[in-house]
PDB file of C-alpha atoms in Angstrom:
ATOM      1  CA  MET A 280       0.000   0.000   0.000  1.00 81.00           C
ATOM      2  CA  SER A 281       1.391   3.379  -0.943  1.00 90.00           C
ATOM      3  CA  LEU A 282       1.467   6.450   1.254  1.00 94.00           C
ATOM      4  CA  PRO A 283      -0.727   9.314  -0.029  1.00 94.00           C
ATOM      5  CA  THR A 284       1.451  12.165  -1.268  1.00 94.00           C
ATOM      6  CA  ASP A 285      -0.295  14.659   1.013  1.00 94.00           C
ATOM      7  CA  ARG A 286       0.959  12.600   3.979  1.00 95.00           C
ATOM      8  CA  LEU A 287       4.638  13.122   3.142  1.00 97.00           C
ATOM      9  CA  THR A 288       6.201  14.843   6.137  1.00 97.00           C
ATOM     10  CA  HIS A 289       8.627  17.289   4.554  1.00 98.00           C
ATOM     11  CA  PRO A 290       6.927  20.092   2.569  1.00 98.00           C
ATOM     12  CA  ALA A 291       9.740  20.457   0.003  1.00 98.00           C
ATOM     13  CA  VAL A 292       9.775  16.713  -0.699  1.00 98.00           C
ATOM     14  CA  ARG A 293       5.972  16.653  -0.828  1.00 98.00           C
ATOM     15  CA  ALA A 294       5.980  19.495  -3.411  1.00 98.00           C
ATOM     16  CA  LEU A 295       8.562  17.718  -5.574  1.00 98.00           C
ATOM     17  CA  VAL A 296       6.825  14.318  -5.483  1.00 98.00           C
ATOM     18  CA  THR A 297       3.417  15.902  -6.120  1.00 98.00           C
ATOM     19  CA  ALA A 298       4.797  17.710  -9.188  1.00 98.00           C
ATOM     20  CA  LEU A 299       6.545  14.580 -10.456  1.00 97.00           C
ATOM     21  CA  ASN A 300       3.387  12.492 -10.155  1.00 97.00           C
ATOM     22  CA  ALA A 301       1.321  15.200 -11.888  1.00 97.00           C
ATOM     23  CA  ASN A 302       3.897  15.279 -14.717  1.00 96.00           C
ATOM     24  CA  ASP A 303       4.107  19.035 -13.999  1.00 97.00           C
ATOM     25  CA  GLU A 304       7.588  20.010 -15.134  1.00 97.00           C
ATOM     26  CA  GLN A 305       7.161  23.666 -14.166  1.00 98.00           C
ATOM     27  CA  ALA A 306       6.109  22.844 -10.583  1.00 98.00           C
ATOM     28  CA  PHE A 307       8.866  20.206 -10.351  1.00 98.00           C
ATOM     29  CA  PHE A 308      11.613  22.686 -11.173  1.00 98.00           C
ATOM     30  CA  ALA A 309       9.973  25.336  -8.966  1.00 98.00           C
ATOM     31  CA  ALA A 310      10.411  22.897  -6.038  1.00 98.00           C
ATOM     32  CA  LEU A 311      14.182  22.762  -6.711  1.00 98.00           C
ATOM     33  CA  THR A 312      16.891  25.309  -6.018  1.00 98.00           C
ATOM     34  CA  PRO A 313      18.309  26.852  -9.222  1.00 97.00           C
ATOM     35  CA  ASP A 314      21.591  24.950  -8.749  1.00 98.00           C
ATOM     36  CA  ALA A 315      20.032  21.617  -7.725  1.00 98.00           C
ATOM     37  CA  THR A 316      21.943  18.407  -8.427  1.00 98.00           C
ATOM     38  CA  MET A 317      21.090  14.720  -8.443  1.00 98.00           C
ATOM     39  CA  SER A 318      22.535  11.251  -8.721  1.00 98.00           C
ATOM     40  CA  ASP A 319      21.140   7.949  -9.953  1.00 96.00           C
ATOM     41  CA  ASP A 320      22.600   4.681  -8.640  1.00 95.00           C
ATOM     42  CA  GLY A 321      25.606   6.570  -7.234  1.00 96.00           C
ATOM     43  CA  SER A 322      26.507   8.509 -10.397  1.00 97.00           C
ATOM     44  CA  ASP A 323      25.896  12.229 -10.733  1.00 98.00           C
ATOM     45  CA  ARG A 324      23.644  13.008 -13.678  1.00 97.00           C
ATOM     46  CA  ASP A 325      22.609  16.122 -15.560  1.00 98.00           C
ATOM     47  CA  LEU A 326      19.335  16.971 -13.807  1.00 97.00           C
ATOM     48  CA  ARG A 327      17.482  18.306 -16.863  1.00 96.00           C
ATOM     49  CA  GLN A 328      18.544  15.459 -19.154  1.00 97.00           C
ATOM     50  CA  TRP A 329      17.733  12.835 -16.519  1.00 96.00           C
ATOM     51  CA  THR A 330      14.272  14.220 -15.740  1.00 97.00           C
ATOM     52  CA  ASP A 331      13.464  14.638 -19.447  1.00 96.00           C
ATOM     53  CA  ARG A 332      14.303  10.963 -20.035  1.00 95.00           C
ATOM     54  CA  GLU A 333      13.302   9.286 -16.757  1.00 94.00           C
ATOM     55  CA  VAL A 334      10.341  11.399 -15.637  1.00 96.00           C
ATOM     56  CA  PHE A 335       8.648  13.752 -18.083  1.00 96.00           C
ATOM     57  CA  GLY A 336       9.391  11.948 -21.343  1.00 95.00           C
ATOM     58  CA  SER A 337       8.353   8.573 -19.937  1.00 96.00           C
ATOM     59  CA  ARG A 338       5.508   9.413 -17.520  1.00 94.00           C
ATOM     60  CA  GLY A 339       7.377   8.725 -14.289  1.00 96.00           C
ATOM     61  CA  HIS A 340       5.404   8.070 -11.107  1.00 97.00           C
ATOM     62  CA  LEU A 341       6.405   7.520  -7.474  1.00 96.00           C
ATOM     63  CA  ALA A 342       4.281   5.357  -5.172  1.00 97.00           C
ATOM     64  CA  VAL A 343       5.864   6.041  -1.781  1.00 98.00           C
ATOM     65  CA  ARG A 344       6.034   2.981   0.480  1.00 97.00           C
ATOM     66  CA  SER A 345       7.745   4.548   3.494  1.00 97.00           C
ATOM     67  CA  GLN A 346       9.481   7.678   4.697  1.00 98.00           C
ATOM     68  CA  SER A 347      12.142   8.298   7.331  1.00 97.00           C
ATOM     69  CA  ASP A 348      14.642  10.955   8.429  1.00 97.00           C
ATOM     70  CA  ASP A 349      11.854  13.548   8.916  1.00 96.00           C
ATOM     71  CA  GLY A 350      10.590  12.866   5.392  1.00 97.00           C
ATOM     72  CA  LEU A 351      13.949  13.335   3.671  1.00 98.00           C
ATOM     73  CA  SER A 352      14.338   9.624   2.861  1.00 98.00           C
ATOM     74  CA  LEU A 353      11.792   7.633   0.896  1.00 98.00           C
ATOM     75  CA  VAL A 354      11.391   4.083  -0.323  1.00 98.00           C
ATOM     76  CA  ALA A 355       9.067   4.018  -3.303  1.00 98.00           C
ATOM     77  CA  ASP A 356       7.941   1.965  -6.248  1.00 97.00           C
ATOM     78  CA  TYR A 357       8.987   4.056  -9.240  1.00 97.00           C
ATOM     79  CA  ARG A 358       7.591   3.352 -12.658  1.00 96.00           C
ATOM     80  CA  ASN A 359       7.910   4.876 -16.085  1.00 95.00           C
ATOM     81  CA  ASP A 360       7.192   3.833 -19.645  1.00 94.00           C
ATOM     82  CA  THR A 361      10.874   3.020 -20.295  1.00 91.00           C
ATOM     83  CA  TRP A 362      11.818   0.744 -17.383  1.00 89.00           C
ATOM     84  CA  GLY A 363       8.511  -0.416 -15.935  1.00 94.00           C
ATOM     85  CA  GLU A 364       8.359  -0.543 -12.133  1.00 96.00           C
ATOM     86  CA  MET A 365      11.128  -0.995  -9.583  1.00 96.00           C
ATOM     87  CA  ARG A 366      11.651  -0.458  -5.865  1.00 97.00           C
ATOM     88  CA  THR A 367      13.772   2.656  -5.343  1.00 97.00           C
ATOM     89  CA  ARG A 368      15.224   4.735  -2.556  1.00 98.00           C
ATOM     90  CA  TRP A 369      15.289   8.539  -2.571  1.00 98.00           C
ATOM     91  CA  GLU A 370      17.370  10.814  -0.335  1.00 98.00           C
ATOM     92  CA  PHE A 371      16.732  14.570  -0.364  1.00 98.00           C
ATOM     93  CA  THR A 372      18.765  17.571   0.753  1.00 98.00           C
ATOM     94  CA  VAL A 373      16.720  20.717   1.346  1.00 98.00           C
ATOM     95  CA  THR A 374      18.129  24.257   1.353  1.00 98.00           C
ATOM     96  CA  ASP A 375      15.978  27.306   2.107  1.00 97.00           C
ATOM     97  CA  GLY A 376      12.765  25.312   1.701  1.00 97.00           C
ATOM     98  CA  LYS A 377      13.597  23.780  -1.682  1.00 98.00           C
ATOM     99  CA  VAL A 378      15.254  20.543  -2.734  1.00 98.00           C
ATOM    100  CA  SER A 379      18.906  21.238  -3.555  1.00 98.00           C
ATOM    101  CA  ARG A 380      19.906  17.637  -4.211  1.00 98.00           C
ATOM    102  CA  PHE A 381      18.313  14.245  -4.524  1.00 98.00           C
ATOM    103  CA  GLU A 382      19.884  10.850  -4.812  1.00 98.00           C
ATOM    104  CA  THR A 383      17.958   7.895  -6.136  1.00 97.00           C
ATOM    105  CA  GLY A 384      18.683   4.308  -7.012  1.00 96.00           C
ATOM    106  CA  GLN A 385      17.357   0.799  -6.718  1.00 94.00           C
ATOM    107  CA  ALA A 386      16.466  -0.240  -3.192  1.00 92.00           C
TER     108      ALA A 386
END
């Protein structure tokens, strides 16, 4: 059973996940700091290229299974049209109320 997005503890993480699941690219980037960075499976990636391919170009969706670390760590089933569904972990760093970095990978 997934956790409803509105029950995510951290407001910055909740805003980012809500935008991702709505396929709302504008709201997604508004939830990030201008210099935000990310990594996938331990390798830094270009944030715009990665989200174009893995999220917005392939209808990405996060079904959150659990949260910890005051809502800054998630375990979720992530699916998109390219890879199907897989269990993933997400770690977020928040600066001034926005996500400044996220790290994701298979759980």
